[in-house]
Short mmCIF file of C-alpha atoms in Angstrom, two decimals:
data_model
loop_
_atom_site.label_atom_id
_atom_site.label_comp_id
_atom_site.label_asym_id
_atom_site.label_seq_id
_atom_site.Cartn_x
_atom_site.Cartn_y
_atom_site.Cartn_z
CA MET F 1 12.61 9.11 6.73
CA ILE F 2 9.04 8.06 7.60
CA LEU F 3 8.62 4.41 8.59
CA LEU F 4 5.57 2.25 9.09
CA GLN F 5 6.73 0.01 11.93
CA HIS F 6 4.79 -3.16 11.27
CA GLY F 7 5.84 -4.92 14.47
CA ASP F 8 5.78 -1.93 16.82
CA ARG F 9 2.41 -0.84 15.35
CA LYS F 10 3.45 2.78 14.85
CA VAL F 11 4.06 5.46 12.26
CA VAL F 12 7.40 7.06 13.07
CA LYS F 13 10.03 9.45 11.77
CA MET F 14 13.70 8.54 12.04
CA ASN F 15 15.40 11.14 14.25
CA ALA F 16 18.51 11.24 12.07
CA SER F 17 19.56 11.86 8.49
CA LEU F 18 19.87 9.11 5.89
CA ASP F 19 23.58 9.86 5.73
CA ASN F 20 23.93 9.04 9.42
CA PRO F 21 21.01 6.73 10.27
CA LYS F 22 20.21 5.83 13.86
CA SER F 23 17.60 3.64 15.54
CA GLU F 24 16.04 6.70 17.14
CA PHE F 25 12.47 7.48 16.19
CA ILE F 26 9.80 10.10 16.81
CA THR F 27 6.28 8.66 16.97
CA LEU F 28 3.92 10.46 14.59
CA SER F 29 0.87 8.26 15.27
CA ASP F 30 0.22 4.93 16.96
CA SER F 31 -3.53 4.71 17.52
CA TYR F 32 -6.98 5.67 16.30
CA GLU F 33 -9.39 7.07 18.89
CA GLY F 34 -7.33 5.57 21.70
CA GLN F 35 -7.01 2.09 20.19
CA LYS F 36 -3.62 0.90 18.98
CA PHE F 37 -3.05 0.34 15.27
CA ASN F 38 -3.02 -3.24 13.97
CA SER F 39 0.27 -3.11 12.01
CA PRO F 40 0.78 -0.16 9.62
CA ASN F 41 1.93 -1.65 6.34
CA ASP F 42 2.10 0.47 3.21
CA GLY F 43 1.90 4.18 2.53
CA PHE F 44 2.96 7.25 0.61
CA LEU F 45 3.45 10.97 1.15
CA ASP F 46 1.63 13.38 -1.14
CA LYS F 47 3.20 16.60 -2.38
CA GLU F 48 1.96 18.48 0.70
CA GLY F 49 3.42 16.00 3.17
CA ASN F 50 0.18 14.22 4.08
CA LEU F 51 0.74 10.51 4.74
CA TYR F 52 -1.76 7.97 3.40
CA PHE F 53 -1.35 4.46 4.80
CA THR F 54 -3.03 1.11 5.34
CA ASP F 55 -3.32 -0.84 8.59
CA PRO F 56 -3.92 -4.57 7.98
CA PRO F 57 -3.49 -7.25 10.67
CA TYR F 58 -0.45 -8.97 9.12
CA GLY F 59 2.04 -7.86 11.77
CA LEU F 60 0.06 -9.49 14.58
CA PRO F 61 1.06 -13.10 15.37
CA LEU F 62 -2.54 -14.35 15.08
CA LYS F 63 -3.62 -11.72 12.55
CA GLN F 64 -7.30 -10.81 12.99
CA ASP F 65 -7.70 -13.24 15.89
CA ASP F 66 -4.78 -11.88 17.89
CA PRO F 67 -5.69 -11.12 21.53
CA ASN F 68 -3.62 -7.91 21.39
CA LYS F 69 -5.67 -6.53 18.51
CA GLU F 70 -7.56 -3.47 19.74
CA LEU F 71 -9.36 -2.13 16.66
CA ASP F 72 -12.28 -4.18 15.34
CA PHE F 73 -11.50 -3.19 11.74
CA GLN F 74 -8.60 -2.69 9.33
CA GLY F 75 -8.36 0.90 8.18
CA VAL F 76 -7.07 3.16 5.45
CA TYR F 77 -5.90 6.45 6.94
CA CYS F 78 -4.54 9.86 6.13
CA LEU F 79 -2.20 11.48 8.64
CA LEU F 80 -2.44 15.15 7.71
CA ASN F 81 0.62 17.37 7.84
CA SER F 82 -1.10 19.12 10.75
CA GLY F 83 -0.88 15.89 12.77
CA LYS F 84 -4.60 15.10 12.55
CA LEU F 85 -5.44 11.46 11.74
CA VAL F 86 -8.39 10.78 9.42
CA LEU F 87 -9.98 7.38 8.81
CA LEU F 88 -10.79 7.12 5.10
CA ASP F 89 -12.25 3.61 4.83
CA LYS F 90 -12.35 0.10 6.32
CA PHE F 91 -11.49 -3.21 4.64
CA THR F 92 -10.85 -6.82 5.58
CA LYS F 93 -7.20 -6.67 4.44
CA PRO F 94 -6.09 -3.30 3.02
CA ASN F 95 -2.57 -3.34 1.69
CA GLY F 96 -0.90 -1.37 -1.12
CA ILE F 97 -1.82 2.28 -1.60
CA GLY F 98 -0.92 5.00 -4.08
CA GLN F 99 -1.99 8.21 -5.79
CA SER F 100 -2.26 9.35 -9.40
CA PRO F 101 0.36 11.90 -10.59
CA ASP F 102 -2.13 14.77 -10.52
CA GLY F 103 -3.23 13.91 -6.98
CA SER F 104 -6.86 13.37 -7.95
CA THR F 105 -7.18 9.60 -7.53
CA LEU F 106 -6.39 7.22 -4.67
CA TYR F 107 -5.75 3.50 -5.24
CA VAL F 108 -5.99 0.82 -2.54
CA ALA F 109 -5.17 -2.88 -2.87
CA VAL F 110 -7.17 -5.45 -0.90
CA SER F 111 -5.26 -8.69 -0.29
CA ASP F 112 -8.24 -10.80 0.71
CA PRO F 113 -8.40 -14.13 -1.19
CA SER F 114 -12.20 -13.94 -1.22
CA HIS F 115 -12.20 -10.34 -2.48
CA ALA F 116 -8.88 -9.70 -4.23
CA VAL F 117 -9.37 -6.29 -5.81
CA TRP F 118 -7.97 -2.82 -6.31
CA TYR F 119 -10.21 0.09 -5.40
CA GLN F 120 -10.02 3.69 -6.51
CA TYR F 121 -11.47 6.91 -5.08
CA ASP F 122 -11.64 10.55 -6.04
CA ILE F 123 -9.56 12.71 -3.70
CA VAL F 124 -11.62 15.78 -2.79
CA LYS F 125 -8.90 17.24 -0.59
CA PRO F 126 -6.21 15.81 1.70
CA GLY F 127 -7.97 13.44 4.08
CA LYS F 128 -11.26 13.33 2.16
CA VAL F 129 -12.19 10.85 -0.58
CA THR F 130 -15.39 10.03 -2.44
CA ASN F 131 -16.77 7.93 -5.31
CA LYS F 132 -15.37 4.58 -4.17
CA ARG F 133 -15.39 1.97 -6.94
CA ILE F 134 -13.65 -1.26 -7.92
CA PHE F 135 -10.75 -0.57 -10.27
CA TYR F 136 -9.97 -4.20 -11.10
CA ASP F 137 -10.96 -7.59 -9.65
CA VAL F 138 -8.64 -10.62 -9.76
CA THR F 139 -10.57 -12.82 -7.32
CA PRO F 140 -11.29 -15.51 -9.99
CA LEU F 141 -7.52 -16.04 -10.45
CA ILE F 142 -6.71 -16.73 -6.81
CA GLY F 143 -5.45 -20.27 -6.34
CA LYS F 144 -4.96 -20.92 -10.04
CA GLU F 145 -1.71 -22.46 -11.27
CA GLY F 146 0.96 -19.83 -11.93
CA GLN F 147 -1.08 -17.12 -10.22
CA GLN F 148 0.65 -17.00 -6.83
CA GLY F 149 0.03 -13.91 -4.76
CA LEU F 150 -2.59 -11.29 -3.98
CA PRO F 151 -2.94 -7.54 -4.57
CA ASP F 152 -0.19 -6.00 -2.45
CA GLY F 153 2.20 -3.09 -2.97
CA LEU F 154 1.69 -0.73 -5.90
CA LYS F 155 3.21 2.32 -7.54
CA ILE F 156 2.03 4.81 -10.18
CA ASN F 157 4.51 6.29 -12.63
CA SER F 158 4.62 9.84 -13.96
CA LYS F 159 2.47 8.87 -16.96
CA GLY F 160 -0.31 7.53 -14.74
CA TYR F 161 0.30 3.82 -15.33
CA LEU F 162 -0.39 1.67 -12.28
CA PHE F 163 2.17 -1.05 -11.51
CA ALA F 164 0.57 -3.39 -8.99
CA THR F 165 1.74 -6.63 -7.42
CA GLY F 166 -0.86 -9.34 -7.72
CA PRO F 167 -1.44 -12.93 -8.89
CA GLY F 168 1.60 -14.10 -10.85
CA GLY F 169 3.73 -10.99 -10.40
CA ILE F 170 3.21 -7.40 -11.57
CA TRP F 171 0.08 -6.11 -13.28
CA ILE F 172 0.30 -2.92 -15.34
CA PHE F 173 -2.85 -0.87 -15.86
CA ASN F 174 -3.67 2.34 -17.67
CA SER F 175 -5.85 4.95 -15.98
CA SER F 176 -8.96 3.43 -17.60
CA ALA F 177 -8.45 0.19 -15.61
CA LYS F 178 -7.31 -1.79 -18.63
CA ALA F 179 -4.62 -4.38 -17.89
CA ILE F 180 -2.11 -3.61 -20.64
CA ALA F 181 0.80 -5.85 -19.58
CA ARG F 182 2.04 -8.27 -16.93
CA ILE F 183 5.44 -9.20 -15.57
CA HIS F 184 5.45 -12.86 -14.51
CA THR F 185 7.93 -13.32 -11.68
CA GLY F 186 7.16 -16.93 -10.76
CA GLN F 187 7.17 -15.86 -7.11
CA LEU F 188 4.86 -14.32 -4.56
CA THR F 189 5.58 -10.65 -5.26
CA SER F 190 4.99 -8.12 -2.50
CA ASN F 191 6.04 -4.66 -3.67
CA CYS F 192 7.67 -2.55 -6.35
CA ALA F 193 9.40 0.80 -6.76
CA PHE F 194 10.81 2.94 -9.56
CA SER F 195 14.36 4.19 -9.98
CA ASN F 196 14.81 7.96 -9.65
CA ASP F 197 14.57 8.43 -13.41
CA GLY F 198 11.55 6.11 -13.67
CA LYS F 199 13.25 3.89 -16.23
CA ARG F 200 13.70 0.81 -14.06
CA LEU F 201 11.22 -1.10 -11.91
CA PHE F 202 12.43 -2.90 -8.80
CA MET F 203 10.36 -5.73 -7.33
CA THR F 204 10.49 -7.66 -4.07
CA ALA F 205 9.52 -11.33 -4.26
CA ASP F 206 9.73 -14.29 -1.90
CA ASP F 207 13.31 -15.26 -2.74
CA TYR F 208 14.54 -12.40 -4.91
CA ILE F 209 14.89 -8.70 -5.45
CA LEU F 210 14.20 -8.23 -9.15
CA ALA F 211 14.64 -5.38 -11.61
CA VAL F 212 13.43 -4.75 -15.14
CA ASP F 213 14.16 -1.86 -17.48
CA LEU F 214 11.06 -0.04 -18.73
CA LEU F 215 10.56 1.31 -22.24
#
């Protein structure tokens, strides 16, 4: 199991099986060019075992103003299966991250109230992206009644539909960036995940763990 240790500011691998878990970890990466990560937050492994992850300041007690913050930016990274760490981009508050089923497109959520958007990139090869563009912008909704939350965790299903936490709950997009449906949770919603068969969506919210069956 690969863990992004938000508080310890590391990317680690549990040195035990899931059948017999232990609090023993092997550090895979904990810094960029000698400066300690902010607080690794969200990530995914591609089919080749390369880890893409975001590093916002949320795990630091004073966030961006924390005296223990070493990096002067918040990054999006790729930790290659060779062990090499590549900085892909910088944001104010990068958060959720995911990849299209064919591995050609990268999605990144930005949970900044003044710039609440999802970005997408073309993946040229592991650790290299290009053609950065805004996928969808929900900034005008921030602070509106019934629209609690910001772009946060996201997942893409096998058909290429993007399920993204955001204002009001879960937003569902097709690959053309059209919002085709929403799931209103009534709570700040932070992340989501599919069941193994892809027929159920699990969601984490402020007070609940929720689930909905998908058609």
